[in-house]
CSV table of N, CA, C and O and ligand atoms in Angstrom, one decimal:
chain,number,residue,atom,x,y,z
A,14,MET,N,121.8,132.0,118.7
A,14,MET,CA,120.3,131.3,118.8
A,14,MET,C,119.7,131.1,120.0
A,14,MET,O,120.6,130.5,120.8
A,15,SER,N,118.5,131.8,120.5
A,15,SER,CA,118.2,131.6,121.8
A,15,SER,C,117.8,130.1,122.1
A,15,SER,O,117.5,129.4,121.2
A,16,LYS,N,117.7,129.7,123.6
A,16,LYS,CA,117.2,128.6,123.8
A,16,LYS,C,115.5,128.2,123.3
A,16,LYS,O,115.3,127.1,122.8
A,17,GLN,N,114.7,129.4,123.2
A,17,GLN,CA,113.6,129.4,123.0
A,17,GLN,C,113.2,128.8,121.4
A,17,GLN,O,112.5,128.2,121.0
A,18,TRP,N,114.5,129.6,120.8
A,18,TRP,CA,114.3,129.2,119.5
A,18,TRP,C,114.4,127.7,119.0
A,18,TRP,O,113.8,127.3,118.1
A,19,ASP,N,115.4,127.4,119.6
A,19,ASP,CA,115.9,126.0,119.5
A,19,ASP,C,114.8,124.9,119.6
A,19,ASP,O,114.5,124.4,119.1
A,20,GLU,N,114.1,125.3,120.8
A,20,GLU,CA,112.7,124.4,121.0
A,20,GLU,C,111.7,124.4,119.9
A,20,GLU,O,111.2,123.3,119.7
A,21,ARG,N,111.7,125.6,119.5
A,21,ARG,CA,110.5,125.9,118.7
A,21,ARG,C,110.9,125.1,117.1
A,21,ARG,O,110.0,124.4,116.7
A,22,GLU,N,112.1,125.1,117.0
A,22,GLU,CA,112.7,124.7,115.8
A,22,GLU,C,112.3,123.0,116.0
A,22,GLU,O,112.1,122.4,115.1
A,23,LYS,N,112.8,122.6,116.9
A,23,LYS,CA,112.6,121.3,117.3
A,23,LYS,C,111.3,120.7,117.2
A,23,LYS,O,111.2,119.7,116.6
A,24,SER,N,110.3,121.6,117.7
A,24,SER,CA,109.0,121.1,117.8
A,24,SER,C,108.5,120.9,116.1
A,24,SER,O,107.6,120.4,116.0
A,25,LEU,N,108.9,122.2,115.5
A,25,LEU,CA,108.7,122.0,114.1
A,25,LEU,C,108.8,120.6,113.5
A,25,LEU,O,108.3,120.2,112.6
A,26,GLU,N,110.1,120.4,113.8
A,26,GLU,CA,110.8,119.1,113.0
A,26,GLU,C,110.3,118.0,113.4
A,26,GLU,O,110.1,117.1,112.5
A,27,ASN,N,109.9,117.8,114.8
A,27,ASN,CA,109.1,116.7,115.0
A,27,ASN,C,107.8,116.5,114.4
A,27,ASN,O,107.2,115.5,114.3
A,28,GLU,N,107.1,117.7,114.3
A,28,GLU,CA,105.9,117.6,113.7
A,28,GLU,C,106.1,117.2,112.3
A,28,GLU,O,105.1,116.4,111.7
A,29,TYR,N,107.1,117.9,111.7
A,29,TYR,CA,107.2,117.3,110.2
A,29,TYR,C,107.5,115.6,110.0
A,29,TYR,O,106.8,115.0,109.4
A,30,PHE,N,108.3,115.2,111.1
A,30,PHE,CA,108.6,113.7,111.0
A,30,PHE,C,107.4,112.9,111.3
A,30,PHE,O,107.1,111.9,110.5
A,31,HIS,N,106.4,113.4,112.4
A,31,HIS,CA,105.3,112.9,112.8
A,31,HIS,C,104.5,112.7,111.5
A,31,HIS,O,103.6,111.7,111.2
A,32,ARG,N,104.1,113.8,110.7
A,32,ARG,CA,103.1,113.8,109.5
A,32,ARG,C,103.7,112.9,108.5
A,32,ARG,O,102.9,112.2,108.0
A,33,LYS,N,105.0,113.0,108.3
A,33,LYS,CA,105.6,112.2,107.3
A,33,LYS,C,105.5,110.6,107.6
A,33,LYS,O,105.0,109.8,106.8
A,34,GLU,N,105.6,110.4,108.7
A,34,GLU,CA,105.6,109.2,109.4
A,34,GLU,C,103.9,108.5,109.2
A,34,GLU,O,103.7,107.5,108.7
A,35,GLN,N,103.3,109.3,109.5
A,35,GLN,CA,101.7,109.0,109.4
A,35,GLN,C,101.3,108.8,107.8
A,35,GLN,O,100.6,107.9,107.7
A,36,GLU,N,101.9,109.4,106.9
A,36,GLU,CA,101.7,109.3,105.3
A,36,GLU,C,102.2,108.0,105.1
A,36,GLU,O,101.4,107.2,104.6
A,37,LEU,N,103.3,107.8,105.4
A,37,LEU,CA,104.1,106.3,105.0
A,37,LEU,C,103.1,105.3,105.6
A,37,LEU,O,103.1,104.3,105.0
A,38,ILE,N,102.7,105.4,106.8
A,38,ILE,CA,102.0,104.4,107.5
A,38,ILE,C,100.8,103.9,106.8
A,38,ILE,O,100.5,102.7,106.4
A,39,LEU,N,99.9,105.1,106.2
A,39,LEU,CA,98.8,105.1,105.7
A,39,LEU,C,99.1,104.4,104.2
A,39,LEU,O,98.2,103.4,103.8
A,40,LYS,N,100.1,104.7,103.6
A,40,LYS,CA,100.6,104.1,102.2
A,40,LYS,C,100.9,102.6,102.5
A,40,LYS,O,100.5,101.7,101.6
A,41,LEU,N,101.4,102.3,103.4
A,41,LEU,CA,101.9,101.0,103.8
A,41,LEU,C,100.8,100.0,104.0
A,41,LEU,O,100.6,98.5,103.4
A,42,ARG,N,99.7,100.4,104.8
A,42,ARG,CA,98.4,99.7,105.2
A,42,ARG,C,97.9,99.5,103.9
A,42,ARG,O,97.5,98.1,103.6
A,43,ALA,N,97.8,100.2,102.9
A,43,ALA,CA,96.8,100.0,101.7
A,43,ALA,C,97.7,99.1,100.6
A,43,ALA,O,97.4,98.2,100.1
A,44,GLN,N,99.2,99.1,100.8
A,44,GLN,CA,100.0,98.0,100.2
A,44,GLN,C,99.8,97.1,100.6
A,44,GLN,O,99.8,96.0,100.0
A,45,ARG,N,99.8,96.6,101.9
A,45,ARG,CA,99.8,95.7,102.5
A,45,ARG,C,98.5,94.9,102.3
A,45,ARG,O,98.4,93.6,102.1
A,46,ALA,N,97.1,95.6,102.2
A,46,ALA,CA,96.1,95.1,102.0
A,46,ALA,C,96.0,94.5,100.5
A,46,ALA,O,95.7,93.4,100.1
A,47,GLU,N,96.6,95.2,99.7
A,47,GLU,CA,96.6,94.7,98.0
A,47,GLU,C,97.4,93.4,98.3
A,47,GLU,O,97.0,92.5,97.4
A,48,LYS,N,98.7,93.2,99.1
A,48,LYS,CA,99.4,92.2,99.1
A,48,LYS,C,98.5,91.0,99.5
A,48,LYS,O,98.7,89.5,98.9
A,49,GLU,N,97.8,91.3,100.7
A,49,GLU,CA,97.0,90.0,101.2
A,49,GLU,C,96.1,89.7,100.2
A,49,GLU,O,95.6,88.4,100.3
A,50,ASN,N,95.5,90.5,99.3
A,50,ASN,CA,94.3,90.0,98.4
A,50,ASN,C,95.1,89.3,97.3
A,50,ASN,O,94.3,88.6,96.8
A,51,ALA,N,96.5,89.5,97.2
A,51,ALA,CA,96.8,88.7,96.1
A,51,ALA,C,96.9,87.1,96.5
A,51,ALA,O,97.1,86.9,97.4
A,52,ALA,N,96.9,86.3,95.3
A,52,ALA,CA,96.8,84.9,95.6
A,52,ALA,C,98.3,84.2,96.2
A,52,ALA,O,99.2,85.1,96.1
A,53,ALA,N,98.1,83.4,96.8
A,53,ALA,CA,99.0,82.8,97.6
A,53,ALA,C,99.8,83.3,98.4
A,53,ALA,O,100.8,84.3,97.9
A,54,SER,N,100.1,83.6,99.6
A,54,SER,CA,100.5,84.4,100.6
A,54,SER,C,102.1,83.9,100.8
A,54,SER,O,102.8,84.7,101.4
A,55,ILE,N,102.3,82.7,100.4
A,55,ILE,CA,103.7,82.2,100.7
A,55,ILE,C,104.5,82.7,99.7
A,55,ILE,O,104.6,82.9,98.7
A,56,MET,N,105.6,83.5,100.4
A,56,MET,CA,106.8,84.0,99.7
A,56,MET,C,108.2,83.5,99.6
A,56,MET,O,108.5,83.1,100.7
A,57,HIS,N,108.7,83.4,98.5
A,57,HIS,CA,110.0,82.7,98.6
A,57,HIS,C,111.1,83.6,98.5
A,57,HIS,O,110.9,84.6,98.1
A,58,CYS,N,112.1,83.2,99.2
A,58,CYS,CA,113.4,84.0,99.5
A,58,CYS,C,113.8,84.4,98.1
A,58,CYS,O,114.1,83.3,97.3
A,59,PRO,N,114.4,85.5,97.8
A,59,PRO,CA,114.8,85.9,96.5
A,59,PRO,C,116.3,84.9,96.4
A,59,PRO,O,117.0,85.1,95.4
A,60,LYS,N,116.8,85.0,97.3
A,60,LYS,CA,118.4,84.5,97.5
A,60,LYS,C,118.5,83.0,97.5
A,60,LYS,O,119.4,82.3,97.1
A,61,CYS,N,117.6,82.2,98.4
A,61,CYS,CA,117.5,80.7,98.6
A,61,CYS,C,116.0,80.1,98.3
A,61,CYS,O,115.4,80.9,98.0
A,62,ASP,N,116.0,79.0,98.9
A,62,ASP,CA,114.7,78.1,98.6
A,62,ASP,C,114.0,78.3,99.9
A,62,ASP,O,112.8,77.8,100.2
A,63,GLY,N,114.4,79.0,100.7
A,63,GLY,CA,113.4,79.4,101.9
A,63,GLY,C,112.4,80.0,101.8
A,63,GLY,O,111.9,80.6,100.7
A,64,THR,N,111.5,80.3,102.9
A,64,THR,CA,110.3,80.9,102.8
A,64,THR,C,110.3,81.9,103.5
A,64,THR,O,111.0,81.9,104.7
A,65,LEU,N,109.9,83.3,103.1
A,65,LEU,CA,109.8,84.2,103.9
A,65,LEU,C,108.5,84.6,105.1
A,65,LEU,O,107.5,84.2,104.7
A,66,VAL,N,109.0,84.9,106.2
A,66,VAL,CA,108.2,84.7,107.4
A,66,VAL,C,108.1,86.2,108.0
A,66,VAL,O,109.0,87.0,108.0
A,67,MET,N,106.7,86.7,107.9
A,67,MET,CA,106.5,88.1,108.1
A,67,MET,C,106.5,88.5,109.5
A,67,MET,O,105.9,88.1,110.4
A,68,HIS,N,107.2,89.5,109.7
A,68,HIS,CA,107.2,90.2,111.2
A,68,HIS,C,106.6,91.6,111.0
A,68,HIS,O,107.0,92.6,110.2
A,69,THR,N,105.6,92.1,112.0
A,69,THR,CA,105.3,93.3,111.8
A,69,THR,C,105.8,94.1,113.3
A,69,THR,O,105.4,93.6,114.3
A,70,PHE,N,106.5,95.0,113.0
A,70,PHE,CA,107.0,95.7,114.2
A,70,PHE,C,106.9,97.4,114.0
A,70,PHE,O,107.5,97.9,113.3
A,71,GLU,N,106.1,97.9,115.0
A,71,GLU,CA,105.9,99.1,115.2
A,71,GLU,C,105.5,99.8,113.6
A,71,GLU,O,106.5,100.9,113.2
A,72,ASP,N,104.6,99.1,113.2
A,72,ASP,CA,104.0,99.5,111.7
A,72,ASP,C,104.8,99.2,110.5
A,72,ASP,O,104.5,99.6,109.4
A,73,VAL,N,106.0,98.7,110.7
A,73,VAL,CA,106.9,98.5,109.7
A,73,VAL,C,106.9,96.8,109.4
A,73,VAL,O,107.1,96.1,110.4
A,74,GLN,N,106.5,96.5,108.1
A,74,GLN,CA,106.6,94.9,107.8
A,74,GLN,C,107.7,94.6,107.1
A,74,GLN,O,108.2,95.1,106.5
A,75,ILE,N,108.3,93.5,108.0
A,75,ILE,CA,109.4,92.9,107.7
A,75,ILE,C,109.4,91.5,107.1
A,75,ILE,O,109.0,90.9,107.8
A,76,ASP,N,110.2,91.0,106.1
A,76,ASP,CA,110.3,89.7,105.6
A,76,ASP,C,111.5,88.9,106.0
A,76,ASP,O,112.4,89.5,105.5
A,77,ARG,N,111.4,88.0,106.7
A,77,ARG,CA,112.7,87.4,107.0
A,77,ARG,C,112.9,86.0,106.7
A,77,ARG,O,111.8,85.3,106.7
A,78,CYS,N,113.8,85.5,106.1
A,78,CYS,CA,113.8,84.1,105.4
A,78,CYS,C,114.2,83.3,106.7
A,78,CYS,O,114.8,83.6,107.5
A,79,ASN,N,113.2,82.1,106.5
A,79,ASN,CA,113.5,81.3,107.6
A,79,ASN,C,114.7,80.2,107.3
A,79,ASN,O,114.9,79.4,108.2
A,80,LYS,N,115.2,80.3,106.3
A,80,LYS,CA,116.6,79.6,106.0
A,80,LYS,C,117.9,80.4,106.2
A,80,LYS,O,118.6,79.9,106.9
A,81,CYS,N,117.9,81.4,105.2
A,81,CYS,CA,119.3,82.2,105.3
A,81,CYS,C,119.3,83.2,106.2
A,81,CYS,O,120.2,84.1,106.2
A,82,THR,N,117.9,83.5,107.1
A,82,THR,CA,117.7,84.6,107.7
A,82,THR,C,118.1,86.1,107.1
A,82,THR,O,118.3,87.0,107.9
A,83,GLY,N,117.8,86.0,105.8
A,83,GLY,CA,117.9,87.3,105.1
A,83,GLY,C,116.8,88.2,105.4
A,83,GLY,O,115.7,87.7,105.6
A,84,ILE,N,116.7,89.6,105.2
A,84,ILE,CA,115.8,90.3,105.8
A,84,ILE,C,115.5,91.3,104.6
A,84,ILE,O,116.4,91.9,104.0
A,85,TRP,N,114.1,91.1,104.2
A,85,TRP,CA,113.7,91.9,102.9
A,85,TRP,C,112.8,92.9,103.4
A,85,TRP,O,111.8,92.8,104.0
A,86,LEU,N,112.9,94.2,102.7
A,86,LEU,CA,112.0,95.3,102.9
A,86,LEU,C,111.5,95.9,101.8
A,86,LEU,O,112.2,96.0,100.8
A,87,ASP,N,110.3,96.5,101.6
A,87,ASP,CA,109.9,97.0,100.6
A,87,ASP,C,110.4,98.5,100.4
A,87,ASP,O,110.7,98.9,101.7
A,88,PRO,N,110.5,99.4,99.7
A,88,PRO,CA,111.2,100.9,99.3
A,88,PRO,C,110.3,101.4,100.6
A,88,PRO,O,111.2,102.2,101.2
A,89,LEU,N,109.0,101.5,100.5
A,89,LEU,CA,108.3,102.4,101.4
A,89,LEU,C,108.6,102.0,103.2
A,89,LEU,O,108.6,102.7,104.0
A,90,GLU,N,108.9,100.4,103.2
A,90,GLU,CA,109.1,100.2,104.5
A,90,GLU,C,110.6,100.7,105.0
A,90,GLU,O,110.9,101.0,106.1
A,91,LEU,N,111.4,100.4,103.9
A,91,LEU,CA,112.9,101.0,104.2
A,91,LEU,C,112.6,102.5,104.7
A,91,LEU,O,113.4,103.1,105.4
A,92,GLU,N,112.0,103.2,104.0
A,92,GLU,CA,111.8,104.9,104.3
A,92,GLU,C,111.2,105.1,105.5
A,92,GLU,O,111.7,105.8,106.3
A,93,LEU,N,110.4,104.3,105.7
A,93,LEU,CA,109.7,104.5,107.2
A,93,LEU,C,110.7,104.0,108.1
A,93,LEU,O,110.8,104.9,109.4
A,94,LEU,N,111.5,103.0,108.1
A,94,LEU,CA,112.5,102.4,109.0
A,94,LEU,C,113.6,103.7,109.0
A,94,LEU,O,114.1,104.0,110.2
A,95,VAL,N,114.1,104.3,108.1
A,95,VAL,CA,115.0,105.5,107.9
A,95,VAL,C,114.3,106.5,108.8
A,95,VAL,O,114.9,107.1,109.7
A,96,LEU,N,113.1,107.0,108.4
A,96,LEU,CA,112.4,108.1,109.1
A,96,LEU,C,112.5,107.7,110.6
A,96,LEU,O,112.8,108.7,111.7
A,97,LYS,N,112.2,106.5,111.2
A,97,LYS,CA,112.0,106.0,112.6
A,97,LYS,C,113.3,106.2,113.2
A,97,LYS,O,113.7,106.6,114.3
A,98,ARG,N,114.5,105.9,112.5
A,98,ARG,CA,115.7,105.9,112.9
A,98,ARG,C,116.2,107.3,113.2
A,98,ARG,O,116.9,107.4,114.2
A,99,GLN,N,115.7,108.4,112.4
A,99,GLN,CA,116.0,109.7,112.6
A,99,GLN,C,115.4,110.2,113.9
A,99,GLN,O,115.9,111.1,114.5
A,100,GLN,N,114.3,109.6,114.2
A,100,GLN,CA,113.7,109.9,115.5
A,100,GLN,C,114.1,109.2,116.8
A,100,GLN,O,113.9,109.8,117.8
A,101,ASN,N,114.4,108.1,116.7
A,101,ASN,CA,114.8,107.2,117.7
A,101,ASN,C,115.9,106.3,117.5
A,101,ASN,O,115.8,105.3,116.7
A,102,ASP,N,116.9,106.6,118.1
A,102,ASP,CA,118.4,105.7,117.6
A,102,ASP,C,118.2,104.3,118.2
A,102,ASP,O,118.9,103.5,117.7
A,103,GLY,N,117.2,104.0,119.0
A,103,GLY,CA,117.1,102.8,119.6
A,103,GLY,C,116.3,101.8,118.9
A,103,GLY,O,116.2,100.7,118.9
A,104,TRP,N,115.7,102.3,117.6
A,104,TRP,CA,114.7,101.5,117.0
A,104,TRP,C,115.4,100.2,116.4
A,104,TRP,O,114.6,99.1,116.4
A,105,VAL,N,116.4,100.2,115.8
A,105,VAL,CA,117.0,99.1,115.1
A,105,VAL,C,117.2,97.9,116.1
A,105,VAL,O,117.3,96.9,115.8
A,106,LEU,N,118.0,98.5,117.2
A,106,LEU,CA,117.9,97.7,118.2
A,106,LEU,C,116.9,96.9,118.8
A,106,LEU,O,117.1,95.6,119.0
A,107,ARG,N,115.8,97.7,118.9
A,107,ARG,CA,114.5,97.0,119.6
A,107,ARG,C,114.0,96.1,118.5
A,107,ARG,O,113.7,94.9,118.7
A,108,LEU,N,114.1,96.6,117.0
A,108,LEU,CA,113.7,95.5,116.1
A,108,LEU,C,114.4,94.1,116.2
A,108,LEU,O,113.9,93.1,115.9
A,109,TRP,N,115.9,94.3,116.4
A,109,TRP,CA,116.6,93.1,116.2
A,109,TRP,C,116.2,92.3,117.4
A,109,TRP,O,116.1,91.1,117.3
A,110,LYS,N,115.8,92.6,118.5
A,110,LYS,CA,115.4,91.8,119.7
A,110,LYS,C,114.2,91.4,119.4
A,110,LYS,O,114.0,90.3,119.9
A,111,HIS,N,113.3,92.1,118.8
A,111,HIS,CA,111.9,91.6,118.6
A,111,HIS,C,112.1,90.4,117.6
A,111,HIS,O,111.4,89.5,117.8
A,112,ILE,N,113.0,90.4,116.7
A,112,ILE,CA,112.9,89.5,115.6
A,112,ILE,C,113.7,88.1,116.2
A,112,ILE,O,113.2,87.0,116.2
A,113,THR,N,114.7,88.2,116.9
A,113,THR,CA,115.5,87.4,117.4
A,113,THR,C,115.2,86.7,118.6
A,113,THR,O,115.7,85.8,119.0
A,114,GLY,N,114.6,87.8,119.4
A,114,GLY,CA,114.0,87.3,120.7
A,114,GLY,C,115.2,87.1,121.7
A,114,GLY,O,115.2,86.5,122.9
A,115,GLU,N,116.3,87.8,121.3
A,115,GLU,CA,117.5,88.1,122.2
A,115,GLU,C,117.3,89.0,123.2
A,115,GLU,O,116.4,90.2,123.1
B,14,LIG,ZN1,116.8,83.0,102.1
């Protein structure tokens, strides 16, 4: 396989990821708007009696419990996170720093 072919394949792959990511972001925005319209925005942790605090990081919305520190993701958010992970290995680490302030 020639070097040129490698690069062409790589750019097609990047284009695919980018398009997929944009699709997911649009879906998530619509979903979020629905959530915000729903009554009582306070969400309770499914695991304990804590309250979920929303963090938005690079278009992914993450709910973190203020008591047990559990992190909750919607299926679409998880999908976007996995997609970002495929593109950039540092994402999860950056997210962790963002949330914990470490
Ligand atoms: Zn909790």
